[in-house]
Tab-separated table of C-alpha atoms and ligand atoms in Angstrom:
chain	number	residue	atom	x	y	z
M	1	UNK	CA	48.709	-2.438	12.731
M	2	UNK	CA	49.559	-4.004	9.356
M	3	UNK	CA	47.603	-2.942	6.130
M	4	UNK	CA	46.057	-6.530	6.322
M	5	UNK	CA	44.710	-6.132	9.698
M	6	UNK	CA	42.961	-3.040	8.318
M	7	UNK	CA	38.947	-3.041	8.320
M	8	UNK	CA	37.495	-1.272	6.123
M	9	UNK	CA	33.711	-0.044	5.878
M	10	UNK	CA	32.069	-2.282	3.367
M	11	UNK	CA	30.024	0.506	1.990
M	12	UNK	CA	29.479	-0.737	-1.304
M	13	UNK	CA	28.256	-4.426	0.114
M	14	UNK	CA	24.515	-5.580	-0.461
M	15	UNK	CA	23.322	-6.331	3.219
M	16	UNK	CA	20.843	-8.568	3.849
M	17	UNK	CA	19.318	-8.132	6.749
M	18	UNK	CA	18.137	-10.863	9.000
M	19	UNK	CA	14.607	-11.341	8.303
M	20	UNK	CA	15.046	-12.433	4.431
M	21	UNK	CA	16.711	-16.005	3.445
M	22	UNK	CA	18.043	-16.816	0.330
M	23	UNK	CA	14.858	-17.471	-0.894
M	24	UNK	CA	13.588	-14.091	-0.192
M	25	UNK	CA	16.414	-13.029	-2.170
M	26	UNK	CA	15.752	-15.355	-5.210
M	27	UNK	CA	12.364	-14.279	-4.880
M	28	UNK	CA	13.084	-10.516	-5.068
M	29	UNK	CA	15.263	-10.890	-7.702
M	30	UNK	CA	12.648	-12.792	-10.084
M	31	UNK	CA	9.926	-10.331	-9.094
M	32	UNK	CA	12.409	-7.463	-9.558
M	33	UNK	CA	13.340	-9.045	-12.931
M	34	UNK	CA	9.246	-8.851	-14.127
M	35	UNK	CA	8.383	-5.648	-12.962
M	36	UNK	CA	11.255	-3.876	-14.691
M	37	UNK	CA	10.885	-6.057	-17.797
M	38	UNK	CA	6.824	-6.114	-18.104
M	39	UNK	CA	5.526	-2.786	-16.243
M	40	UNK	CA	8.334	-0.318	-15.890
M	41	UNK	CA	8.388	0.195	-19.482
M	42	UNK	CA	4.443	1.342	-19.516
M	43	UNK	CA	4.400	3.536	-17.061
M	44	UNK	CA	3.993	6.851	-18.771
M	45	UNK	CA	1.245	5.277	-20.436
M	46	UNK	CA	-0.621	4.354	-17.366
M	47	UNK	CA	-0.358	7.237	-15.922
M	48	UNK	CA	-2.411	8.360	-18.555
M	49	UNK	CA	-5.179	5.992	-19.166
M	50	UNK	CA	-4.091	3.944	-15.467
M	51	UNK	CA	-3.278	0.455	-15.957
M	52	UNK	CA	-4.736	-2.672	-17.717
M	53	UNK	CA	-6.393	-5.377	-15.689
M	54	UNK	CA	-4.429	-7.867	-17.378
M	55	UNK	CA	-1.656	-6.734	-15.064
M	56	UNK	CA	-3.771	-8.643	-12.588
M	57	UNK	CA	-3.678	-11.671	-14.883
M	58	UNK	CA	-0.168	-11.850	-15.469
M	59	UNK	CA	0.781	-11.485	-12.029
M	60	UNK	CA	-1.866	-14.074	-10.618
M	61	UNK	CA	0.092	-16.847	-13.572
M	62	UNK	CA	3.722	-15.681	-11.762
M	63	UNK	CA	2.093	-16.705	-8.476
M	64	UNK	CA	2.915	-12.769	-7.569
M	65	UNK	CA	-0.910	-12.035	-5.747
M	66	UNK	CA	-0.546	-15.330	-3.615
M	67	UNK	CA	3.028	-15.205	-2.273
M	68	UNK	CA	1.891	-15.166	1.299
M	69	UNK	CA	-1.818	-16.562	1.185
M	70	UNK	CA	-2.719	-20.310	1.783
M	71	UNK	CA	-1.804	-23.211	-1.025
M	72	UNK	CA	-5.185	-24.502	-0.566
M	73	UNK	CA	-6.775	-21.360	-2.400
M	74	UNK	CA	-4.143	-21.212	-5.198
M	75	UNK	CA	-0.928	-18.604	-3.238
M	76	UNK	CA	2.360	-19.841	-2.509
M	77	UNK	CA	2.292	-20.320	1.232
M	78	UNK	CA	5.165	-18.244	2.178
M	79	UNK	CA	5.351	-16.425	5.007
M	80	UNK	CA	4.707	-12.311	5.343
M	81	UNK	CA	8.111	-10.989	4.852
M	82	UNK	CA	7.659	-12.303	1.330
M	83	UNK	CA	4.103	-10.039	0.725
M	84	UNK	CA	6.503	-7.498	1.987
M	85	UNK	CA	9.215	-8.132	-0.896
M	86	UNK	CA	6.769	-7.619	-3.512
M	87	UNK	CA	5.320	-4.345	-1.724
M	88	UNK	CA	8.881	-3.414	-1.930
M	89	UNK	CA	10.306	-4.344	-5.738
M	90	UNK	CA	6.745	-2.611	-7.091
M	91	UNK	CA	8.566	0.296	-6.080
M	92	UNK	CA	10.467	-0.395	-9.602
M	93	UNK	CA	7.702	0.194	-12.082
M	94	UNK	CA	7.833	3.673	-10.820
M	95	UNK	CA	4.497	3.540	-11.073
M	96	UNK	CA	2.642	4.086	-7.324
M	97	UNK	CA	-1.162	3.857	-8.721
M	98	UNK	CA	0.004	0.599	-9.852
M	99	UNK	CA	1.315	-0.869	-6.876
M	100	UNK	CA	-1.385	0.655	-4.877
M	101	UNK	CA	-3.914	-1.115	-7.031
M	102	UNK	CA	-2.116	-4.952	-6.523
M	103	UNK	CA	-1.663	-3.698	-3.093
M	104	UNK	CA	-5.502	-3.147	-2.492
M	105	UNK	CA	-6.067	-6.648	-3.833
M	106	UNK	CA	-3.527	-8.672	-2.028
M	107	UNK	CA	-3.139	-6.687	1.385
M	108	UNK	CA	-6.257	-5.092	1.965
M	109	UNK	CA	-9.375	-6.918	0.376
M	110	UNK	CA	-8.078	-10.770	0.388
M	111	UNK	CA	-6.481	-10.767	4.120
M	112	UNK	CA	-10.354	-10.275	5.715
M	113	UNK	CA	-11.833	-12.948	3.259
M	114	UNK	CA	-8.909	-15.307	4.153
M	115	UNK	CA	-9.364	-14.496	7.886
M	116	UNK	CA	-13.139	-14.331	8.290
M	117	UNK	CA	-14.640	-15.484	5.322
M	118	UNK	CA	-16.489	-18.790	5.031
M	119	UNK	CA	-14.865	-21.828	3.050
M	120	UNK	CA	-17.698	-21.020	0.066
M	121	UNK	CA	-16.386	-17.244	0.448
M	122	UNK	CA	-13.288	-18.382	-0.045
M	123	UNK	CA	-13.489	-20.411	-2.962
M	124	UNK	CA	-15.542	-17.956	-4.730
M	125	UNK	CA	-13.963	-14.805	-4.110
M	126	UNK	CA	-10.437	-15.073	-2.734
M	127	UNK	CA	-9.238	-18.358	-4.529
M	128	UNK	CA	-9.604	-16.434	-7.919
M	129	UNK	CA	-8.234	-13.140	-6.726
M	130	UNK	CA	-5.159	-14.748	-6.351
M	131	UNK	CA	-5.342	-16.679	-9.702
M	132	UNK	CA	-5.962	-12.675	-11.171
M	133	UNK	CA	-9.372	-13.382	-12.398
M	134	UNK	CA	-10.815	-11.831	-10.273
M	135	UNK	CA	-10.009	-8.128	-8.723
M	136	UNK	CA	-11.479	-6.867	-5.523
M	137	UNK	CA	-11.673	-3.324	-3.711
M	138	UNK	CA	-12.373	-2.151	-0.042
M	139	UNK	CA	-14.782	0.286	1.411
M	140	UNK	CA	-14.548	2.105	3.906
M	141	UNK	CA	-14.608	5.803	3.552
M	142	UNK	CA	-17.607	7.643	2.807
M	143	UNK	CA	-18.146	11.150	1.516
M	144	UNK	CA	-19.147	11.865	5.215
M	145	UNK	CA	-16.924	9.675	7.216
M	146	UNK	CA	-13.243	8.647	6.478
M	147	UNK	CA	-10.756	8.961	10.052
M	148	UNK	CA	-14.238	8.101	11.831
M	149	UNK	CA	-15.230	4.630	10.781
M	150	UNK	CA	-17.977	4.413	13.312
M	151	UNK	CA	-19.422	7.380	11.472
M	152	UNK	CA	-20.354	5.774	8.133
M	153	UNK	CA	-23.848	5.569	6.920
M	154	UNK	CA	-24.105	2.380	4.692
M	155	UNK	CA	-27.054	0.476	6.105
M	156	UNK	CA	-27.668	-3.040	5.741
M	157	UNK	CA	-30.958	-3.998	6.861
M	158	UNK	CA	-32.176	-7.482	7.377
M	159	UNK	CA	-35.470	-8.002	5.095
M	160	UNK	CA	-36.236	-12.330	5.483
M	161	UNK	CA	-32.851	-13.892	4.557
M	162	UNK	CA	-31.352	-11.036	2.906
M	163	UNK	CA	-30.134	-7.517	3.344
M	164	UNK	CA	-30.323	-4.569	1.725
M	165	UNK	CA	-27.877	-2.225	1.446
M	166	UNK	CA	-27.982	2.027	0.761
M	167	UNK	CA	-25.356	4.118	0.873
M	168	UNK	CA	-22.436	5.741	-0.526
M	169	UNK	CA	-18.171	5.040	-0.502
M	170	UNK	CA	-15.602	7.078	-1.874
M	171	UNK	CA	-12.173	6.914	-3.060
M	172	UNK	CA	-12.246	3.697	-3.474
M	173	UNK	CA	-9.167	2.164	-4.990
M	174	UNK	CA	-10.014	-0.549	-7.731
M	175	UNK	CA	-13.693	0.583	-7.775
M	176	UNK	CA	-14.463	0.733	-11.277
M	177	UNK	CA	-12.687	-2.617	-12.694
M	178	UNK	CA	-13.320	-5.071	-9.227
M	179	UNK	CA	-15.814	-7.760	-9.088
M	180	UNK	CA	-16.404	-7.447	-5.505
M	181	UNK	CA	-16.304	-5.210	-2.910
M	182	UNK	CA	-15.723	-5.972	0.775
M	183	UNK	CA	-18.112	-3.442	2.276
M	184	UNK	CA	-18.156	-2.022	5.849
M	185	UNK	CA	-22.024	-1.253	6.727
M	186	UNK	CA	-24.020	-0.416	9.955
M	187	UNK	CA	-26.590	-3.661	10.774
M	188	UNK	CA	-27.286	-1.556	13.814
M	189	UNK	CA	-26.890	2.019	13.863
M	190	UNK	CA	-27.508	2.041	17.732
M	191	UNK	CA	-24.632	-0.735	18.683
M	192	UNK	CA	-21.772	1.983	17.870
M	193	UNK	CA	-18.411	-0.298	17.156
M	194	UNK	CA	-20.435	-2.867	17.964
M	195	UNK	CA	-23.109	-2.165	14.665
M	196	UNK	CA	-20.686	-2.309	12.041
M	197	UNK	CA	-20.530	-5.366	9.804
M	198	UNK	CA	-18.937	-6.460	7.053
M	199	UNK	CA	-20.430	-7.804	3.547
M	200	UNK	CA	-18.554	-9.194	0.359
M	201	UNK	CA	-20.725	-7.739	-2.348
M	202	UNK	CA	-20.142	-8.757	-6.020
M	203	UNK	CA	-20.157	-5.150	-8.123
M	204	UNK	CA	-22.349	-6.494	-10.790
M	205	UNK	CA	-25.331	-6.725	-8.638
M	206	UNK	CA	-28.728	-4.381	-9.196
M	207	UNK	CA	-28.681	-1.207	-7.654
M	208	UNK	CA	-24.421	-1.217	-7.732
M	209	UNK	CA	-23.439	2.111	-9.445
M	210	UNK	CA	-19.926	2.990	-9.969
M	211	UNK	CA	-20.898	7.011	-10.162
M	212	UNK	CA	-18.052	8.680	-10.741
M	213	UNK	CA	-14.169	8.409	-11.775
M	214	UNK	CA	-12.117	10.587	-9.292
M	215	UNK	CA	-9.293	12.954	-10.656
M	216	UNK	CA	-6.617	12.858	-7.894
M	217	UNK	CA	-3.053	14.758	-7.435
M	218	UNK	CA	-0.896	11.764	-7.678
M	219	UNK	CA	-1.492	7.633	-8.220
M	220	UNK	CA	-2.927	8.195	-11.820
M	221	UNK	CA	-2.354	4.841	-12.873
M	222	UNK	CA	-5.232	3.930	-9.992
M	223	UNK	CA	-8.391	4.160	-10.801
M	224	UNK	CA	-10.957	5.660	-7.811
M	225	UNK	CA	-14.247	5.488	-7.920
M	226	UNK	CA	-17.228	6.428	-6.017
M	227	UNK	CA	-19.434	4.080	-5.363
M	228	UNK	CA	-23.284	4.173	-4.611
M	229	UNK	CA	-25.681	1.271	-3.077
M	230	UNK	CA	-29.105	1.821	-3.680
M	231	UNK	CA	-31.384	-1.329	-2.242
M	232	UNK	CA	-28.241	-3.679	-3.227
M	233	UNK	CA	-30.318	-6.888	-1.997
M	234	UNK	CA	-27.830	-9.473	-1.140
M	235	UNK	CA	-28.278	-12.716	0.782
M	236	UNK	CA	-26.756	-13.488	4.421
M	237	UNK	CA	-24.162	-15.447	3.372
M	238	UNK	CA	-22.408	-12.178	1.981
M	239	UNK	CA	-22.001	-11.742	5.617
M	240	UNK	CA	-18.264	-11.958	6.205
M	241	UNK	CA	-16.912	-12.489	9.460
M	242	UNK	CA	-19.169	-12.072	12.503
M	243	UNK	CA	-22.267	-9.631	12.247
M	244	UNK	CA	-21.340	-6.495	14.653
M	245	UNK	CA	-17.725	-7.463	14.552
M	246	UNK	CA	-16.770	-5.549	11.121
M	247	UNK	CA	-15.259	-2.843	13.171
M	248	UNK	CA	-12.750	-5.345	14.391
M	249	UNK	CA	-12.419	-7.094	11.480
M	250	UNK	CA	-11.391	-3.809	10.119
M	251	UNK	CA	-9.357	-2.563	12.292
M	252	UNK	CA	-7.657	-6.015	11.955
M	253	UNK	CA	-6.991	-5.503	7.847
M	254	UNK	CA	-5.962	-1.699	8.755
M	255	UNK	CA	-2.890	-3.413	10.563
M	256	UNK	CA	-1.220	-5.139	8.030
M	257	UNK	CA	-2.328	-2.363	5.087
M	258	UNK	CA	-0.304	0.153	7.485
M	259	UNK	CA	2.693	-1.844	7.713
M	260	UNK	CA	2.691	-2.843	3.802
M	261	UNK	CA	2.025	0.957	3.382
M	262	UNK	CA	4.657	1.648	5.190
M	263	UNK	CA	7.407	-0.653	2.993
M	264	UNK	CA	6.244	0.867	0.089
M	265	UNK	CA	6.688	4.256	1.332
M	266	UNK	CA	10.691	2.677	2.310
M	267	UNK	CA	11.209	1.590	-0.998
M	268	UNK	CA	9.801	4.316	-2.915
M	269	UNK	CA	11.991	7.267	-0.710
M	270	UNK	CA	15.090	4.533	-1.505
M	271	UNK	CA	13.727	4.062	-5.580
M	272	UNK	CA	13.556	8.360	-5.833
M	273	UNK	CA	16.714	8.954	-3.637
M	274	UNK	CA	18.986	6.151	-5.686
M	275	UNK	CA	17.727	8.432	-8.928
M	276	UNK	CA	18.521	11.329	-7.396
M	277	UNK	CA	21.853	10.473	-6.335
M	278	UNK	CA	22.803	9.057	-9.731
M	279	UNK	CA	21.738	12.902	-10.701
M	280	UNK	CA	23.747	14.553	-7.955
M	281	UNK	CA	27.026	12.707	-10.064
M	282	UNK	CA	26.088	13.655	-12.992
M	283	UNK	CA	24.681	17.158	-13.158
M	284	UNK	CA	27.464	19.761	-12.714
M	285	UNK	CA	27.863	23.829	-11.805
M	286	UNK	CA	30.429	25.603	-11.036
M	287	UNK	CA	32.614	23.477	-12.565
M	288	UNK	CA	31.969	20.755	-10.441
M	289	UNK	CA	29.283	17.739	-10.156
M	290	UNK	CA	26.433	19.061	-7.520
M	291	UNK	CA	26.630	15.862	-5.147
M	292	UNK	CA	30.170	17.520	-3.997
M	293	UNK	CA	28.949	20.256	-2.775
M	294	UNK	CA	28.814	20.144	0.759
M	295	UNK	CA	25.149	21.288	1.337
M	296	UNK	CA	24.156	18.322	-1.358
M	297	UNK	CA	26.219	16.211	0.293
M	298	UNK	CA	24.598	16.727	3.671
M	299	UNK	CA	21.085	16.427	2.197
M	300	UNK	CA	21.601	13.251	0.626
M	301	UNK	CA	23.387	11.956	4.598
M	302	UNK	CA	20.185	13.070	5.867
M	303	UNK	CA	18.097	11.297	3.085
M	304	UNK	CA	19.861	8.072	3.694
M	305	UNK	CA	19.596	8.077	7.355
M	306	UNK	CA	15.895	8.655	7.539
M	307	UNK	CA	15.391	6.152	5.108
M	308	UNK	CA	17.135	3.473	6.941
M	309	UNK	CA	15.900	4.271	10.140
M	310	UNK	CA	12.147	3.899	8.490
M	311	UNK	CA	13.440	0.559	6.652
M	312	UNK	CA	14.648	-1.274	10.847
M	313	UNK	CA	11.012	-0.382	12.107
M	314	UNK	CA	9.272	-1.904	9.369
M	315	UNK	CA	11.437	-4.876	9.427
M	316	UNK	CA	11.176	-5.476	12.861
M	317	UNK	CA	7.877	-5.056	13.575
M	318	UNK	CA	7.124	-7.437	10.159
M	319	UNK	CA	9.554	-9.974	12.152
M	320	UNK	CA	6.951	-9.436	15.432
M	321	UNK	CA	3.778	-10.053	13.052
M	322	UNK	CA	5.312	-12.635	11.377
M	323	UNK	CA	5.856	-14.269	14.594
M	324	UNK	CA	2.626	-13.812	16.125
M	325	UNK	CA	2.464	-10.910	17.737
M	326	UNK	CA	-0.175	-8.163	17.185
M	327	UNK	CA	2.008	-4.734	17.076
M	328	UNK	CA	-0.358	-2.070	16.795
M	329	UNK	CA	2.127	0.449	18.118
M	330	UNK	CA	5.063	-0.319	16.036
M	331	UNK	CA	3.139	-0.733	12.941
M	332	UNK	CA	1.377	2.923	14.014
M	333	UNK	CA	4.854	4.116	14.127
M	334	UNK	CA	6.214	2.400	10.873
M	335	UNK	CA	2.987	3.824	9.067
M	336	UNK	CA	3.385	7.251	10.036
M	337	UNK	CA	6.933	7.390	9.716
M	338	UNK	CA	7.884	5.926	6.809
M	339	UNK	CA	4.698	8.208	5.116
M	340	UNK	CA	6.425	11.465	7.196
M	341	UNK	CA	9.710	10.553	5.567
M	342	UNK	CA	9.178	9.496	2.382
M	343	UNK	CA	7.353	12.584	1.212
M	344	UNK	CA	10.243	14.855	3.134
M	345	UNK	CA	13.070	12.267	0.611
M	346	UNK	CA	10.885	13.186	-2.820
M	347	UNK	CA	10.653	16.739	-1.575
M	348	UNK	CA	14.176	16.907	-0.955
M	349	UNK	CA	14.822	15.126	-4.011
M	350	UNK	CA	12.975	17.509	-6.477
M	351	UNK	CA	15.084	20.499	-4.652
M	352	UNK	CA	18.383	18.407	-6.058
M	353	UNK	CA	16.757	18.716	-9.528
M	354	UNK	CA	16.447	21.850	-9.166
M	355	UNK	CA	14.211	22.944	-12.378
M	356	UNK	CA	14.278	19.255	-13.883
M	357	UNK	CA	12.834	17.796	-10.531
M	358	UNK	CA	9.932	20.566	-11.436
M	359	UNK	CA	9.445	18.580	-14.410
M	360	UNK	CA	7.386	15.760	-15.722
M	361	UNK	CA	9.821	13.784	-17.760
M	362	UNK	CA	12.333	13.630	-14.817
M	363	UNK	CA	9.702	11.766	-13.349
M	364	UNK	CA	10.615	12.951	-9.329
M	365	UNK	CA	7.454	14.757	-9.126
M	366	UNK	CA	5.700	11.762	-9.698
M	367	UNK	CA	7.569	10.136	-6.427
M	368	UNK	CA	6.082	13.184	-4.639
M	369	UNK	CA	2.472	13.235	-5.995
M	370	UNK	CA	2.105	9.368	-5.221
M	371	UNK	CA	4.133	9.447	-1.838
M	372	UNK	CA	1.950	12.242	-0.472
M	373	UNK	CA	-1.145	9.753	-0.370
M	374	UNK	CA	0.448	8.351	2.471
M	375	UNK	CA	0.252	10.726	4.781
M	376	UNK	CA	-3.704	10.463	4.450
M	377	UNK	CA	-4.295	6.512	3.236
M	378	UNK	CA	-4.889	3.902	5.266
M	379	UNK	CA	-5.236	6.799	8.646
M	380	UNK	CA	-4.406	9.772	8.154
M	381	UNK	CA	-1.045	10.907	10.347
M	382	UNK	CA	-3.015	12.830	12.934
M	383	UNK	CA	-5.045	9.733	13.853
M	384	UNK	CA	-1.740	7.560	13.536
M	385	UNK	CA	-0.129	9.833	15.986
M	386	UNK	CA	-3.944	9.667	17.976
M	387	UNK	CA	-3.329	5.708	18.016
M	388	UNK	CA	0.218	6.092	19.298
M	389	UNK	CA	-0.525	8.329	22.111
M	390	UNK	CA	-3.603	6.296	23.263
M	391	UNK	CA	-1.351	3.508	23.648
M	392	UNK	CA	0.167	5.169	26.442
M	393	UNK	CA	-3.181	5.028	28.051
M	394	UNK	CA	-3.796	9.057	27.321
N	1	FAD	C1	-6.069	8.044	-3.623
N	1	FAD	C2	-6.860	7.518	-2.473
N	1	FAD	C3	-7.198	6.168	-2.438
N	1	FAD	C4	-7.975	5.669	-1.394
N	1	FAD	N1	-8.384	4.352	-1.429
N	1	FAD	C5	-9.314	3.945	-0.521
N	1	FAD	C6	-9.909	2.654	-0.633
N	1	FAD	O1	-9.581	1.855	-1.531
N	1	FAD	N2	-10.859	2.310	0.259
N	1	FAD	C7	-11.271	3.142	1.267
N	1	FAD	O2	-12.131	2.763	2.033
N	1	FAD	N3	-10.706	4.363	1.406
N	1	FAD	C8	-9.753	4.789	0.533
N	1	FAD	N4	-9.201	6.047	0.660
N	1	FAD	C9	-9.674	6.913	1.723
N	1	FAD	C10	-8.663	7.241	2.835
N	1	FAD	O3	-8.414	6.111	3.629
N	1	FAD	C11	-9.255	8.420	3.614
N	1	FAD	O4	-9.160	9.552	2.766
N	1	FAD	C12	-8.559	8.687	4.928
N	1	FAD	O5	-8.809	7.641	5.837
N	1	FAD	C13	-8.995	10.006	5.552
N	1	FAD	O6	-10.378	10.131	5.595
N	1	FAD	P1	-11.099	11.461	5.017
N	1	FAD	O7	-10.548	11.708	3.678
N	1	FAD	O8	-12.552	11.309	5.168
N	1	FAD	O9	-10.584	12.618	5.957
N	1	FAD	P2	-11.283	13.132	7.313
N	1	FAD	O10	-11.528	11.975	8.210
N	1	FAD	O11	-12.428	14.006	6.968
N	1	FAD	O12	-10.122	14.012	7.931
N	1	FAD	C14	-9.867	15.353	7.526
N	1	FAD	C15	-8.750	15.919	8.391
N	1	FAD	O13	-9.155	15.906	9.761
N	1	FAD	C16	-8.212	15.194	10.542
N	1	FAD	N5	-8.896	14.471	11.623
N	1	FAD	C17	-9.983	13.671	11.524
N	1	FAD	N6	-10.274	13.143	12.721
N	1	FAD	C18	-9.338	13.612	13.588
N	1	FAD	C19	-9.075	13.410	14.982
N	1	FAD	N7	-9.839	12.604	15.730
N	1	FAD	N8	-8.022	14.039	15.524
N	1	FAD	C20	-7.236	14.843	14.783
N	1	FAD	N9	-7.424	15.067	13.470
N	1	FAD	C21	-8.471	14.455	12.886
N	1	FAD	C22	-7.556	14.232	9.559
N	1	FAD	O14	-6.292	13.782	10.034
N	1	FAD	C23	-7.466	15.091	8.321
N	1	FAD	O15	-6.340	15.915	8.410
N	1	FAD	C24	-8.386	6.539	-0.349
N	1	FAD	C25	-7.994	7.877	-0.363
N	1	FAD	C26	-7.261	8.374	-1.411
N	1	FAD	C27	-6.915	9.843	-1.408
């Protein structure tokens, strides 16, 4: 064969996979370009006192919150795989309260409003979230119910036009700086599934208490709050979506969460592992750089080939949603694998450190403390792997 007719592996070449265009690409670069320009540099700080809500601002004038919501409401009408970009360049800021907190606004608490809400809902409530004016949270969990949604205890209880809501949620993302809450309540604690609705709540209402600001082991630039209702009165139309149907409604948002979840959890194991591999080439003993020793070497093999395997499922099943299918499974599996791995990649990667991955300024056991919320966020791995296996009809 002559030298020419030699192929070599393009290791070193940027692959784009199938799913992005060249706009996707433009688009990543420019949001790449803003997040290590305007929130990379503060992320010490936030870690400290969490981050500003003028993040929300500045990202809502870049068009950033809206990327994949409708034109008519003030987003950018793209399609999913470009939400999934951003979930993947916030990775940069190093920073995973922060991403979690834009995540809870554009993935979690606008998709329901957008999909259920009424046109006055929409206006109001999602319209502005997108501008950044206006920041929203989800509830769910309460101190007594979290895996078991049908479990919660939030009552809303028709009195003439209104309702009036009691009850508690925790560890709730966003809950001391949003406006609004999208609530999951029981109208009728006797329906099961079937008695859950949900209510968009503004947070400035009488009888709204934000109790208590949560310490947590990782995402310190989040804040979490809980939360209590006591006789919140709010009229019907902060009904949103169909009254009983909040369990599906939820269930619904949970989908696409999981899979953005799961792409952060991809590019965070890729934005700790790149680190740690610059590291690896650096840092030397006995007499030679660490990434050369075999063992390291291995590690690192193992690293990438996790992480790529995590990065195909959550590409293909975004290229099923995007295209109109409704891939529980997959997205099951994405979400719990992509958690499962990228905590095993930081763990890995502090054991490359050795001592410095022990430490704060190295910043890797920050990648762990944030990536281990994944394994209980959004579903908690045992009741991914519960979803999985009742897909199988077991
Ligand atoms: C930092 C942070 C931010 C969060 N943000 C939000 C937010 O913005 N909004 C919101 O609503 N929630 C939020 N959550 C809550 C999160 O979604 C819940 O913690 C999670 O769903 C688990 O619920 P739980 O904590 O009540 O655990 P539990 O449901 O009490 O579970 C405890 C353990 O039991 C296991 N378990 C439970 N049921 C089963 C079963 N059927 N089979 C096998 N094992 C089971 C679980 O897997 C887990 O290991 C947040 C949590 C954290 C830590």
């Amino acid at each position: 064969m002559a030298t020419a007719d030699v192929v070599k592996p393009d290791f070193a070449t940027e692959r784009k996979h199938f799913i992005f265009t060249d706009e996707h690409d433009q688009l990543r670069e420019s949001i790449r370009r803003f997040v290590i320009k305007e929130l990379a540099p503060h992320a010490d700080e936030w870690e400290e006192k969490t981050f500003p809500d003028s993040v929300f601002t500045r990202m809502g004038e870049l068009g950033f919150l809206g990327l994949d919501k409708p034109e008519a409401y003030g987003g950018q009408g793209g399609d999913y795989y470009t939400s999934l970009v951003l979930a993947e360049e916030m990775a940069h800021a190093h920073c995973g309260g922060l991403a979690m907190g834009i995540a809870v606004q554009t993935d979690m608490a606008m998709p329901p409003i957008l999909a259920f809400g009424t046109e006055e809902q929409k206006q109001e409530w999602a319209a502005p979230a997108i501008a950044g004016q206006k920041i929203l949270s989800l509830g769910i969990t309460e101190p007594d119910a979290g895996s078991d949604v049908a479990g919660i205890k939030t009552r809303a209880v028709k009195d003439g036009d209104d309702y009036i809501i009691n009850g508690s949620k925790t560890y709730i993302t966003n809950g001391h700086r949003a406006h609004a809450i999208v609530l999951v309540a029981k109208t009728d604690p006797d329906a099961g599934h079937g008695g859950i609705t949900l209510f968009l709540v503004p947070m400035d209402l009488p009888g709204v208490i934000r109790e208590k600001r949560l310490k947590k082991l990782g995402m310190h630039a989040s804040d979490t709050a809980l939360l209590a209702f006591q006789d919140v009165r709010v009229p019907a139309s902060a009904v949103l979506g169909q009254i009983g149907k909040g369990f599906y409604h939820i269930s619904w948002e949970l989908q696409g969460e999981r899979l953005i979840g799961a792409a952060g959890c991809v590019a965070g194991a890729q934005h700790v592992f790149d680190r740690t591999l610059q590291y690896a080439k650096e840092r030397k003993a006995f007499g030679r750089e660490i990434g050369h020793f075999q063992v390291i070497r291995h590690k690192f093999a193992e690293m990438a080939t996790k992480i790529e395997t995590a990065r195909q499922m959550v590409y293909t099943t975004a290229w099923r949603f995007q295209n109109g299918e409704y891939p529980v499974r997959e997205i099951t599996m994405a979400k719990v694998y992509a958690a499962r791995i990228s905590v095993e990649v930081a763990d890995e990667c502090i054991q490359i450190h050795g001592g410095a991955g022990y430490m704060q300024e190295y910043g890797i056991e920050r990648s762990w403390r944030d990536l281990r919320l994944n394994r209980i966020g959004a579903g908690t791995d045992e009741i991914m792997l519960d979803v999985i296996g009742r897909s199988y009809g077991l």
